Protein backbone atom coordinates (compact mmCIF):
# COMPACT_ATOMS: atom_id res chain seq x y z
CA UNK A 1 0.00 0.00 0.00
CA UNK A 2 1.27 3.47 -0.89
CA UNK A 3 1.64 6.05 1.87
CA UNK A 4 1.63 9.72 1.03
CA UNK A 5 2.50 13.04 2.64
CA UNK A 6 2.03 16.70 1.74
CA UNK A 7 4.66 19.21 0.81
CA UNK A 8 4.17 22.55 2.51
CA UNK A 9 4.61 26.25 2.19
CA UNK A 10 5.10 28.39 5.25
CA UNK A 11 2.78 31.34 4.63
CA UNK A 12 4.27 33.35 7.49
CA UNK A 13 6.46 32.83 10.56
CA UNK A 14 9.48 30.74 9.54
CA UNK A 15 12.54 31.02 11.78
CA UNK A 16 10.57 32.83 14.50
CA UNK A 17 8.65 29.56 14.96
CA UNK A 18 11.87 27.90 16.15
CA UNK A 19 11.78 30.32 19.14
CA UNK A 20 8.18 29.77 20.19
CA UNK A 21 6.39 32.25 17.92
CA UNK A 22 3.36 31.04 15.93
CA UNK A 23 3.58 30.30 12.20
CA UNK A 24 1.06 29.48 9.50
CA UNK A 25 1.77 26.74 6.98
CA UNK A 26 -0.29 25.03 4.31
CA UNK A 27 -0.06 21.58 2.77
CA UNK A 28 0.50 21.28 -0.97
CA UNK A 29 0.03 18.15 -2.99
CA UNK A 30 1.38 16.07 -4.55
CA UNK A 31 4.18 15.82 -1.99
CA UNK A 32 5.86 12.45 -1.53
CA UNK A 33 4.57 8.88 -1.89
CA UNK A 34 6.36 5.84 -0.46
CA UNK A 35 5.79 2.13 -0.32
CA UNK A 36 7.51 -0.97 1.02
CA UNK A 37 8.94 -2.80 -1.99
CA UNK A 38 10.15 -5.77 0.03
CA UNK A 39 10.26 -6.78 3.69
CA UNK A 40 12.51 -9.83 3.83
CA UNK A 41 14.37 -8.89 7.00
CA UNK A 42 17.72 -8.87 5.21
CA UNK A 43 18.58 -5.32 4.19
CA UNK A 44 17.25 -1.87 5.07
CA UNK A 45 17.26 0.42 2.05
CA UNK A 46 15.60 3.56 0.74
CA UNK A 47 15.44 4.78 -2.87
CA UNK A 48 14.05 8.21 -3.74
CA UNK A 49 13.07 9.12 -7.31
CA UNK A 50 13.68 11.44 -9.06
CA UNK A 51 16.43 12.59 -6.68
CA UNK A 52 18.53 9.56 -7.66
CA UNK A 53 19.13 8.77 -4.00
CA UNK A 54 19.68 5.22 -2.79
CA UNK A 55 20.84 4.64 0.77
CA UNK A 56 21.37 1.59 2.93
CA UNK A 57 21.63 1.33 6.69
CA UNK A 58 22.40 -1.32 9.26
CA UNK A 59 25.56 -3.15 10.37
CA UNK A 60 28.47 -2.66 7.97
CA UNK A 61 26.72 0.00 5.83
CA UNK A 62 29.33 2.42 4.48
CA UNK A 63 28.69 6.18 4.47
CA UNK A 64 27.01 7.01 1.17
CA UNK A 65 27.97 10.42 -0.22
CA UNK A 66 26.36 12.62 -1.51
CA UNK A 67 23.33 11.31 0.39
CA UNK A 68 24.98 10.75 3.77
CA UNK A 69 22.49 13.05 5.55
CA UNK A 70 19.57 11.14 4.08
CA UNK A 71 21.25 7.88 5.09
CA UNK A 72 21.72 9.12 8.67
CA UNK A 73 18.11 10.37 8.85
CA UNK A 74 16.72 7.12 7.42
CA UNK A 75 18.76 5.07 9.92
CA UNK A 76 17.42 7.18 12.80
CA UNK A 77 13.83 6.79 11.60
CA UNK A 78 14.16 3.01 11.11
CA UNK A 79 15.68 2.62 14.59
CA UNK A 80 12.92 4.74 16.12
CA UNK A 81 10.21 2.58 14.51
CA UNK A 82 12.20 -0.66 15.03
CA UNK A 83 11.47 -1.40 11.38
CA UNK A 84 14.76 -2.91 10.17
CA UNK A 85 14.81 -5.25 7.19
CA UNK A 86 12.67 -3.47 4.58
CA UNK A 87 13.30 -1.91 1.20
CA UNK A 88 11.38 1.34 0.77
CA UNK A 89 10.77 3.08 -2.53
CA UNK A 90 9.71 6.74 -2.56
CA UNK A 91 8.69 9.21 -5.21
CA UNK A 92 9.15 12.91 -4.43
CA UNK A 93 7.16 15.47 -6.40
CA UNK A 94 9.12 18.27 -4.70
CA UNK A 95 12.69 19.48 -5.18
CA UNK A 96 15.07 18.81 -2.26
CA UNK A 97 16.25 21.92 -0.38
CA UNK A 98 13.56 23.99 -2.04
CA UNK A 99 11.88 25.30 1.10
CA UNK A 100 8.81 23.20 0.35
CA UNK A 101 9.17 20.72 3.18
CA UNK A 102 10.52 17.91 1.02
CA UNK A 103 12.47 16.25 3.82
CA UNK A 104 9.51 16.21 6.22
CA UNK A 105 7.19 14.90 3.50
CA UNK A 106 9.71 12.16 2.76
CA UNK A 107 10.02 11.31 6.46
CA UNK A 108 6.25 11.09 6.92
CA UNK A 109 5.66 9.00 3.79
CA UNK A 110 8.53 6.61 4.62
CA UNK A 111 7.43 6.28 8.27
CA UNK A 112 3.86 5.49 7.21
CA UNK A 113 5.10 2.96 4.62
CA UNK A 114 7.24 1.23 7.26
CA UNK A 115 4.62 1.34 10.03
CA UNK A 116 1.19 1.53 8.38
CA UNK A 117 -0.70 0.79 11.61
CA UNK A 118 1.23 3.23 13.82
CA UNK A 119 -0.80 6.02 15.42
CA UNK A 120 -0.11 9.68 14.44
CA UNK A 121 1.91 10.35 17.61
CA UNK A 122 4.28 7.48 16.79
CA UNK A 123 4.71 8.72 13.21
CA UNK A 124 5.34 12.28 14.51
CA UNK A 125 8.02 10.98 16.90
CA UNK A 126 9.79 9.00 14.17
CA UNK A 127 9.68 11.94 11.74
CA UNK A 128 11.08 14.25 14.46
CA UNK A 129 14.31 12.22 14.62
CA UNK A 130 14.46 12.12 10.80
CA UNK A 131 13.98 15.89 10.52
CA UNK A 132 16.49 16.64 13.29
CA UNK A 133 19.26 15.38 10.98
CA UNK A 134 18.30 17.89 8.25
CA UNK A 135 17.20 20.83 10.40
CA UNK A 136 19.22 20.61 13.59
CA UNK A 137 16.89 22.46 15.95
CA UNK A 138 13.66 21.89 13.96
CA UNK A 139 10.38 23.38 15.11
CA UNK A 140 8.43 20.42 13.72
CA UNK A 141 6.15 22.60 11.57
CA UNK A 142 7.10 20.84 8.33
CA UNK A 143 6.41 17.39 9.76
CA UNK A 144 3.08 18.44 11.28
CA UNK A 145 1.80 19.84 7.98
CA UNK A 146 3.31 17.03 5.89
CA UNK A 147 1.21 14.55 7.87
CA UNK A 148 -2.04 16.55 7.95
CA UNK A 149 -2.24 19.06 5.07
CA UNK A 150 -4.72 21.96 5.23
CA UNK A 151 -3.78 25.37 6.64
CA UNK A 152 -2.38 25.05 10.13
CA UNK A 153 -1.69 27.64 12.83
CA UNK A 154 1.32 26.10 14.52
CA UNK A 155 3.00 26.91 17.79
CA UNK A 156 5.59 25.10 19.85
CA UNK A 157 5.96 26.12 23.45
CA UNK A 158 8.14 24.30 25.99
CA UNK A 159 8.59 21.47 23.51
CA UNK A 160 4.84 20.94 23.06
CA UNK A 161 3.26 21.40 19.65
CA UNK A 162 -0.18 22.99 19.33
CA UNK A 163 -1.90 22.84 15.93
CA UNK A 164 -5.04 24.70 15.04
CA UNK A 165 -6.54 24.28 11.56
CA UNK A 166 -7.50 27.59 9.90
CA UNK A 167 -10.57 27.74 7.68
CA UNK A 168 -10.06 30.39 4.98
CA UNK A 169 -13.10 32.39 3.97
CA UNK A 170 -11.85 32.32 0.37
CA UNK A 171 -9.29 29.89 -1.09
CA UNK A 172 -5.77 31.30 -1.36
CA UNK A 173 -4.09 31.35 -4.78
CA UNK A 174 -0.37 31.22 -4.26
CA UNK A 175 2.35 31.25 -6.91
CA UNK A 176 5.38 29.28 -5.80
CA UNK A 177 8.65 30.06 -7.56
CA UNK A 178 12.02 28.43 -7.18
CA UNK A 179 15.17 30.56 -7.09
CA UNK A 180 17.16 27.74 -8.64
CA UNK A 181 19.49 27.72 -5.64
CA UNK A 182 19.44 25.00 -3.00
CA UNK A 183 19.90 25.87 0.64
CA UNK A 184 20.58 23.95 3.81
CA UNK A 185 17.80 24.53 6.33
CA UNK A 186 20.20 23.52 9.07
CA UNK A 187 22.80 26.17 8.24
CA UNK A 188 20.14 28.89 7.85
CA UNK A 189 18.64 28.00 11.25
CA UNK A 190 22.14 28.02 12.76
CA UNK A 191 22.81 31.44 11.19
CA UNK A 192 19.77 32.93 12.93
CA UNK A 193 20.83 31.26 16.19
CA UNK A 194 24.27 32.92 15.91
CA UNK A 195 22.67 36.29 15.24
CA UNK A 196 20.47 35.81 18.31
CA UNK A 197 23.53 35.06 20.44
CA UNK A 198 25.43 38.10 19.19
CA UNK A 199 22.55 40.54 19.28
CA UNK A 200 19.87 39.08 21.54
CA UNK A 201 17.65 42.13 22.11
CA UNK A 202 17.32 43.21 18.46
CA UNK A 203 16.87 39.65 17.20
CA UNK A 204 14.24 38.93 19.81
CA UNK A 205 12.34 42.06 18.77
CA UNK A 206 12.36 40.89 15.15
CA UNK A 207 11.17 37.40 16.08
CA UNK A 208 8.37 38.83 18.23
CA UNK A 209 7.33 41.19 15.42
CA UNK A 210 7.10 38.23 13.03
CA UNK A 211 4.87 36.48 15.58
CA UNK A 212 2.57 39.52 15.68
CA UNK A 213 2.26 39.49 11.86
CA UNK A 214 1.31 35.82 12.02
CA UNK A 215 -1.47 36.48 14.54
CA UNK A 216 -2.91 39.23 12.34
CA UNK A 217 -2.55 37.06 9.22
CA UNK A 218 -4.72 34.40 10.80
CA UNK A 219 -7.62 36.87 11.01
CA UNK A 220 -6.96 38.08 7.46
CA UNK A 221 -7.23 34.49 6.18
CA UNK A 222 -10.37 33.79 8.19
CA UNK A 223 -11.94 37.06 7.02
CA UNK A 224 -10.92 36.62 3.36
CA UNK A 225 -8.93 39.90 3.46
CA UNK A 226 -6.45 39.01 0.71
CA UNK A 227 -5.11 42.55 0.31
CA UNK A 228 -4.35 42.75 4.01
CA UNK A 229 -2.75 39.30 3.93
CA UNK A 230 -0.55 40.37 1.00
CA UNK A 231 0.74 43.37 2.98
CA UNK A 232 1.53 41.09 5.91
CA UNK A 233 3.57 38.82 3.59
CA UNK A 234 5.56 41.87 2.40
CA UNK A 235 6.25 42.96 5.99
CA UNK A 236 7.28 39.43 6.93
CA UNK A 237 9.76 39.45 4.02
CA UNK A 238 11.37 42.67 5.33
CA UNK A 239 11.82 41.10 8.76
CA UNK A 240 13.24 37.90 7.24
CA UNK A 241 15.71 39.97 5.24
CA UNK A 242 16.78 41.64 8.49
CA UNK A 243 17.51 38.16 9.84
CA UNK A 244 19.88 37.78 6.84
CA UNK A 245 18.08 34.80 5.34
CA UNK A 246 17.04 36.45 2.08
CA UNK A 247 19.17 36.60 -1.09
CA UNK A 248 19.31 38.95 -4.11
CA UNK A 249 17.47 36.31 -6.19
CA UNK A 250 14.70 35.92 -3.62
CA UNK A 251 14.32 39.72 -3.37
CA UNK A 252 14.19 39.98 -7.16
CA UNK A 253 11.52 37.29 -7.39
CA UNK A 254 9.42 39.09 -4.77
CA UNK A 255 9.75 42.38 -6.67
CA UNK A 256 8.89 40.77 -10.01
CA UNK A 257 5.79 39.20 -8.46
CA UNK A 258 4.60 42.48 -6.91
CA UNK A 259 5.20 44.35 -10.18
CA UNK A 260 3.13 41.68 -11.97
CA UNK A 261 0.20 42.30 -9.65
CA UNK A 262 0.79 39.98 -6.70
CA UNK A 263 -0.85 41.16 -3.46
CA UNK A 264 2.32 40.31 -1.53
CA UNK A 265 5.39 38.10 -1.74
CA UNK A 266 8.04 36.59 0.50
CA UNK A 267 10.52 33.78 0.72
CA UNK A 268 9.12 30.57 2.16
CA UNK A 269 11.02 28.10 4.34
CA UNK A 270 14.55 28.60 5.52
CA UNK A 271 15.69 31.04 2.80
CA UNK A 272 19.27 31.39 1.57
CA UNK A 273 17.89 30.07 -1.74
CA UNK A 274 14.86 27.84 -2.16
CA UNK A 275 11.42 29.22 -2.90
CA UNK A 276 9.28 32.34 -2.89
CA UNK A 277 5.51 32.58 -2.50
CA UNK A 278 3.38 35.28 -4.05
CA UNK A 279 -0.27 35.72 -3.08
CA UNK A 280 -2.49 36.61 -6.04
CA UNK A 281 -6.17 37.39 -6.46
CA UNK A 282 -8.21 34.44 -7.82
CA UNK A 283 -7.12 33.43 -11.35
CA UNK A 284 -4.45 36.17 -11.50
CA UNK A 285 -1.42 33.88 -11.42
CA UNK A 286 -0.41 34.04 -15.11
CA UNK A 287 1.39 37.45 -15.07
CA UNK A 288 3.44 36.43 -12.02
CA UNK A 289 4.45 33.07 -13.49
CA UNK A 290 5.26 34.77 -16.81
CA UNK A 291 7.42 37.45 -15.13
CA UNK A 292 9.36 34.77 -13.27
CA UNK A 293 9.76 32.65 -16.37
CA UNK A 294 11.07 35.60 -18.37
CA UNK A 295 13.69 36.16 -15.67
CA UNK A 296 14.63 32.47 -15.70
CA UNK A 297 12.75 31.29 -12.59
CA UNK A 298 10.40 28.32 -12.63
CA UNK A 299 7.08 28.55 -10.83
CA UNK A 300 3.70 26.93 -10.39
CA UNK A 301 0.41 27.80 -8.77
CA UNK A 302 -1.13 26.15 -5.70
CA UNK A 303 -4.74 26.63 -4.61
CA UNK A 304 -4.87 26.46 -0.83
CA UNK A 305 -8.18 25.96 0.93
O1 LIG B 1 13.33 25.01 4.65
P1 LIG B 1 12.09 24.36 5.14
O2 LIG B 1 11.01 24.32 4.16
O3 LIG B 1 12.36 23.02 5.70
O4 LIG B 1 11.51 25.26 6.36
C1 LIG B 1 12.25 25.52 7.51
C2 LIG B 1 11.44 26.35 8.47
C3 LIG B 1 12.26 26.94 9.62
O5 LIG B 1 11.36 27.73 10.41
C4 LIG B 1 13.35 27.86 9.08
C5 LIG B 1 12.91 25.87 10.49
C6 LIG B 1 11.94 25.09 11.33
O6 LIG B 1 12.30 23.98 11.74
O7 LIG B 1 10.83 25.57 11.63
Coordinates of C-alpha atoms and ligand atoms in Angstrom, one line a residue:
X1 CA 0.0 0.0 0.0
X2 CA 1.3 3.5 -0.9
X3 CA 1.6 6.0 1.9
X4 CA 1.6 9.7 1.0
X5 CA 2.5 13.0 2.6
X6 CA 2.0 16.7 1.7
X7 CA 4.7 19.2 0.8
X8 CA 4.2 22.6 2.5
X9 CA 4.6 26.2 2.2
X10 CA 5.1 28.4 5.3
X11 CA 2.8 31.3 4.6
X12 CA 4.3 33.4 7.5
X13 CA 6.5 32.8 10.6
X14 CA 9.5 30.7 9.5
X15 CA 12.5 31.0 11.8
X16 CA 10.6 32.8 14.5
X17 CA 8.6 29.6 15.0
X18 CA 11.9 27.9 16.2
X19 CA 11.8 30.3 19.1
X20 CA 8.2 29.8 20.2
X21 CA 6.4 32.2 17.9
X22 CA 3.4 31.0 15.9
X23 CA 3.6 30.3 12.2
X24 CA 1.1 29.5 9.5
X25 CA 1.8 26.7 7.0
X26 CA -0.3 25.0 4.3
X27 CA -0.1 21.6 2.8
X28 CA 0.5 21.3 -1.0
X29 CA 0.0 18.1 -3.0
X30 CA 1.4 16.1 -4.5
X31 CA 4.2 15.8 -2.0
X32 CA 5.9 12.4 -1.5
X33 CA 4.6 8.9 -1.9
X34 CA 6.4 5.8 -0.5
X35 CA 5.8 2.1 -0.3
X36 CA 7.5 -1.0 1.0
X37 CA 8.9 -2.8 -2.0
X38 CA 10.2 -5.8 0.0
X39 CA 10.3 -6.8 3.7
X40 CA 12.5 -9.8 3.8
X41 CA 14.4 -8.9 7.0
X42 CA 17.7 -8.9 5.2
X43 CA 18.6 -5.3 4.2
X44 CA 17.2 -1.9 5.1
X45 CA 17.3 0.4 2.0
X46 CA 15.6 3.6 0.7
X47 CA 15.4 4.8 -2.9
X48 CA 14.0 8.2 -3.7
X49 CA 13.1 9.1 -7.3
X50 CA 13.7 11.4 -9.1
X51 CA 16.4 12.6 -6.7
X52 CA 18.5 9.6 -7.7
X53 CA 19.1 8.8 -4.0
X54 CA 19.7 5.2 -2.8
X55 CA 20.8 4.6 0.8
X56 CA 21.4 1.6 2.9
X57 CA 21.6 1.3 6.7
X58 CA 22.4 -1.3 9.3
X59 CA 25.6 -3.1 10.4
X60 CA 28.5 -2.7 8.0
X61 CA 26.7 0.0 5.8
X62 CA 29.3 2.4 4.5
X63 CA 28.7 6.2 4.5
X64 CA 27.0 7.0 1.2
X65 CA 28.0 10.4 -0.2
X66 CA 26.4 12.6 -1.5
X67 CA 23.3 11.3 0.4
X68 CA 25.0 10.7 3.8
X69 CA 22.5 13.1 5.5
X70 CA 19.6 11.1 4.1
X71 CA 21.3 7.9 5.1
X72 CA 21.7 9.1 8.7
X73 CA 18.1 10.4 8.8
X74 CA 16.7 7.1 7.4
X75 CA 18.8 5.1 9.9
X76 CA 17.4 7.2 12.8
X77 CA 13.8 6.8 11.6
X78 CA 14.2 3.0 11.1
X79 CA 15.7 2.6 14.6
X80 CA 12.9 4.7 16.1
X81 CA 10.2 2.6 14.5
X82 CA 12.2 -0.7 15.0
X83 CA 11.5 -1.4 11.4
X84 CA 14.8 -2.9 10.2
X85 CA 14.8 -5.3 7.2
X86 CA 12.7 -3.5 4.6
X87 CA 13.3 -1.9 1.2
X88 CA 11.4 1.3 0.8
X89 CA 10.8 3.1 -2.5
X90 CA 9.7 6.7 -2.6
X91 CA 8.7 9.2 -5.2
X92 CA 9.2 12.9 -4.4
X93 CA 7.2 15.5 -6.4
X94 CA 9.1 18.3 -4.7
X95 CA 12.7 19.5 -5.2
X96 CA 15.1 18.8 -2.3
X97 CA 16.3 21.9 -0.4
X98 CA 13.6 24.0 -2.0
X99 CA 11.9 25.3 1.1
X100 CA 8.8 23.2 0.3
X101 CA 9.2 20.7 3.2
X102 CA 10.5 17.9 1.0
X103 CA 12.5 16.2 3.8
X104 CA 9.5 16.2 6.2
X105 CA 7.2 14.9 3.5
X106 CA 9.7 12.2 2.8
X107 CA 10.0 11.3 6.5
X108 CA 6.2 11.1 6.9
X109 CA 5.7 9.0 3.8
X110 CA 8.5 6.6 4.6
X111 CA 7.4 6.3 8.3
X112 CA 3.9 5.5 7.2
X113 CA 5.1 3.0 4.6
X114 CA 7.2 1.2 7.3
X115 CA 4.6 1.3 10.0
X116 CA 1.2 1.5 8.4
X117 CA -0.7 0.8 11.6
X118 CA 1.2 3.2 13.8
X119 CA -0.8 6.0 15.4
X120 CA -0.1 9.7 14.4
X121 CA 1.9 10.4 17.6
X122 CA 4.3 7.5 16.8
X123 CA 4.7 8.7 13.2
X124 CA 5.3 12.3 14.5
X125 CA 8.0 11.0 16.9
X126 CA 9.8 9.0 14.2
X127 CA 9.7 11.9 11.7
X128 CA 11.1 14.3 14.5
X129 CA 14.3 12.2 14.6
X130 CA 14.5 12.1 10.8
X131 CA 14.0 15.9 10.5
X132 CA 16.5 16.6 13.3
X133 CA 19.3 15.4 11.0
X134 CA 18.3 17.9 8.2
X135 CA 17.2 20.8 10.4
X136 CA 19.2 20.6 13.6
X137 CA 16.9 22.5 16.0
X138 CA 13.7 21.9 14.0
X139 CA 10.4 23.4 15.1
X140 CA 8.4 20.4 13.7
X141 CA 6.2 22.6 11.6
X142 CA 7.1 20.8 8.3
X143 CA 6.4 17.4 9.8
X144 CA 3.1 18.4 11.3
X145 CA 1.8 19.8 8.0
X146 CA 3.3 17.0 5.9
X147 CA 1.2 14.6 7.9
X148 CA -2.0 16.6 7.9
X149 CA -2.2 19.1 5.1
X150 CA -4.7 22.0 5.2
X151 CA -3.8 25.4 6.6
X152 CA -2.4 25.1 10.1
X153 CA -1.7 27.6 12.8
X154 CA 1.3 26.1 14.5
X155 CA 3.0 26.9 17.8
X156 CA 5.6 25.1 19.8
X157 CA 6.0 26.1 23.4
X158 CA 8.1 24.3 26.0
X159 CA 8.6 21.5 23.5
X160 CA 4.8 20.9 23.1
X161 CA 3.3 21.4 19.6
X162 CA -0.2 23.0 19.3
X163 CA -1.9 22.8 15.9
X164 CA -5.0 24.7 15.0
X165 CA -6.5 24.3 11.6
X166 CA -7.5 27.6 9.9
X167 CA -10.6 27.7 7.7
X168 CA -10.1 30.4 5.0
X169 CA -13.1 32.4 4.0
X170 CA -11.9 32.3 0.4
X171 CA -9.3 29.9 -1.1
X172 CA -5.8 31.3 -1.4
X173 CA -4.1 31.4 -4.8
X174 CA -0.4 31.2 -4.3
X175 CA 2.3 31.3 -6.9
X176 CA 5.4 29.3 -5.8
X177 CA 8.6 30.1 -7.6
X178 CA 12.0 28.4 -7.2
X179 CA 15.2 30.6 -7.1
X180 CA 17.2 27.7 -8.6
X181 CA 19.5 27.7 -5.6
X182 CA 19.4 25.0 -3.0
X183 CA 19.9 25.9 0.6
X184 CA 20.6 23.9 3.8
X185 CA 17.8 24.5 6.3
X186 CA 20.2 23.5 9.1
X187 CA 22.8 26.2 8.2
X188 CA 20.1 28.9 7.9
X189 CA 18.6 28.0 11.3
X190 CA 22.1 28.0 12.8
X191 CA 22.8 31.4 11.2
X192 CA 19.8 32.9 12.9
X193 CA 20.8 31.3 16.2
X194 CA 24.3 32.9 15.9
X195 CA 22.7 36.3 15.2
X196 CA 20.5 35.8 18.3
X197 CA 23.5 35.1 20.4
X198 CA 25.4 38.1 19.2
X199 CA 22.6 40.5 19.3
X200 CA 19.9 39.1 21.5
X201 CA 17.6 42.1 22.1
X202 CA 17.3 43.2 18.5
X203 CA 16.9 39.6 17.2
X204 CA 14.2 38.9 19.8
X205 CA 12.3 42.1 18.8
X206 CA 12.4 40.9 15.1
X207 CA 11.2 37.4 16.1
X208 CA 8.4 38.8 18.2
X209 CA 7.3 41.2 15.4
X210 CA 7.1 38.2 13.0
X211 CA 4.9 36.5 15.6
X212 CA 2.6 39.5 15.7
X213 CA 2.3 39.5 11.9
X214 CA 1.3 35.8 12.0
X215 CA -1.5 36.5 14.5
X216 CA -2.9 39.2 12.3
X217 CA -2.6 37.1 9.2
X218 CA -4.7 34.4 10.8
X219 CA -7.6 36.9 11.0
X220 CA -7.0 38.1 7.5
X221 CA -7.2 34.5 6.2
X222 CA -10.4 33.8 8.2
X223 CA -11.9 37.1 7.0
X224 CA -10.9 36.6 3.4
X225 CA -8.9 39.9 3.5
X226 CA -6.5 39.0 0.7
X227 CA -5.1 42.5 0.3
X228 CA -4.3 42.7 4.0
X229 CA -2.8 39.3 3.9
X230 CA -0.5 40.4 1.0
X231 CA 0.7 43.4 3.0
X232 CA 1.5 41.1 5.9
X233 CA 3.6 38.8 3.6
X234 CA 5.6 41.9 2.4
X235 CA 6.3 43.0 6.0
X236 CA 7.3 39.4 6.9
X237 CA 9.8 39.5 4.0
X238 CA 11.4 42.7 5.3
X239 CA 11.8 41.1 8.8
X240 CA 13.2 37.9 7.2
X241 CA 15.7 40.0 5.2
X242 CA 16.8 41.6 8.5
X243 CA 17.5 38.2 9.8
X244 CA 19.9 37.8 6.8
X245 CA 18.1 34.8 5.3
X246 CA 17.0 36.5 2.1
X247 CA 19.2 36.6 -1.1
X248 CA 19.3 38.9 -4.1
X249 CA 17.5 36.3 -6.2
X250 CA 14.7 35.9 -3.6
X251 CA 14.3 39.7 -3.4
X252 CA 14.2 40.0 -7.2
X253 CA 11.5 37.3 -7.4
X254 CA 9.4 39.1 -4.8
X255 CA 9.8 42.4 -6.7
X256 CA 8.9 40.8 -10.0
X257 CA 5.8 39.2 -8.5
X258 CA 4.6 42.5 -6.9
X259 CA 5.2 44.4 -10.2
X260 CA 3.1 41.7 -12.0
X261 CA 0.2 42.3 -9.7
X262 CA 0.8 40.0 -6.7
X263 CA -0.8 41.2 -3.5
X264 CA 2.3 40.3 -1.5
X265 CA 5.4 38.1 -1.7
X266 CA 8.0 36.6 0.5
X267 CA 10.5 33.8 0.7
X268 CA 9.1 30.6 2.2
X269 CA 11.0 28.1 4.3
X270 CA 14.5 28.6 5.5
X271 CA 15.7 31.0 2.8
X272 CA 19.3 31.4 1.6
X273 CA 17.9 30.1 -1.7
X274 CA 14.9 27.8 -2.2
X275 CA 11.4 29.2 -2.9
X276 CA 9.3 32.3 -2.9
X277 CA 5.5 32.6 -2.5
X278 CA 3.4 35.3 -4.0
X279 CA -0.3 35.7 -3.1
X280 CA -2.5 36.6 -6.0
X281 CA -6.2 37.4 -6.5
X282 CA -8.2 34.4 -7.8
X283 CA -7.1 33.4 -11.4
X284 CA -4.4 36.2 -11.5
X285 CA -1.4 33.9 -11.4
X286 CA -0.4 34.0 -15.1
X287 CA 1.4 37.4 -15.1
X288 CA 3.4 36.4 -12.0
X289 CA 4.5 33.1 -13.5
X290 CA 5.3 34.8 -16.8
X291 CA 7.4 37.4 -15.1
X292 CA 9.4 34.8 -13.3
X293 CA 9.8 32.7 -16.4
X294 CA 11.1 35.6 -18.4
X295 CA 13.7 36.2 -15.7
X296 CA 14.6 32.5 -15.7
X297 CA 12.7 31.3 -12.6
X298 CA 10.4 28.3 -12.6
X299 CA 7.1 28.5 -10.8
X300 CA 3.7 26.9 -10.4
X301 CA 0.4 27.8 -8.8
X302 CA -1.1 26.2 -5.7
X303 CA -4.7 26.6 -4.6
X304 CA -4.9 26.5 -0.8
X305 CA -8.2 26.0 0.9
Ligands
LIG1 O1 13.3 25.0 4.7 P1 12.1 24.4 5.1 O2 11.0 24.3 4.2 O3 12.4 23.0 5.7 O4 11.5 25.3 6.4 C1 12.3 25.5 7.5 C2 11.4 26.3 8.5 C3 12.3 26.9 9.6 O5 11.4 27.7 10.4 C4 13.4 27.9 9.1 C5 12.9 25.9 10.5 C6 11.9 25.1 11.3 O6 12.3 24.0 11.7 O7 10.8 25.6 11.6

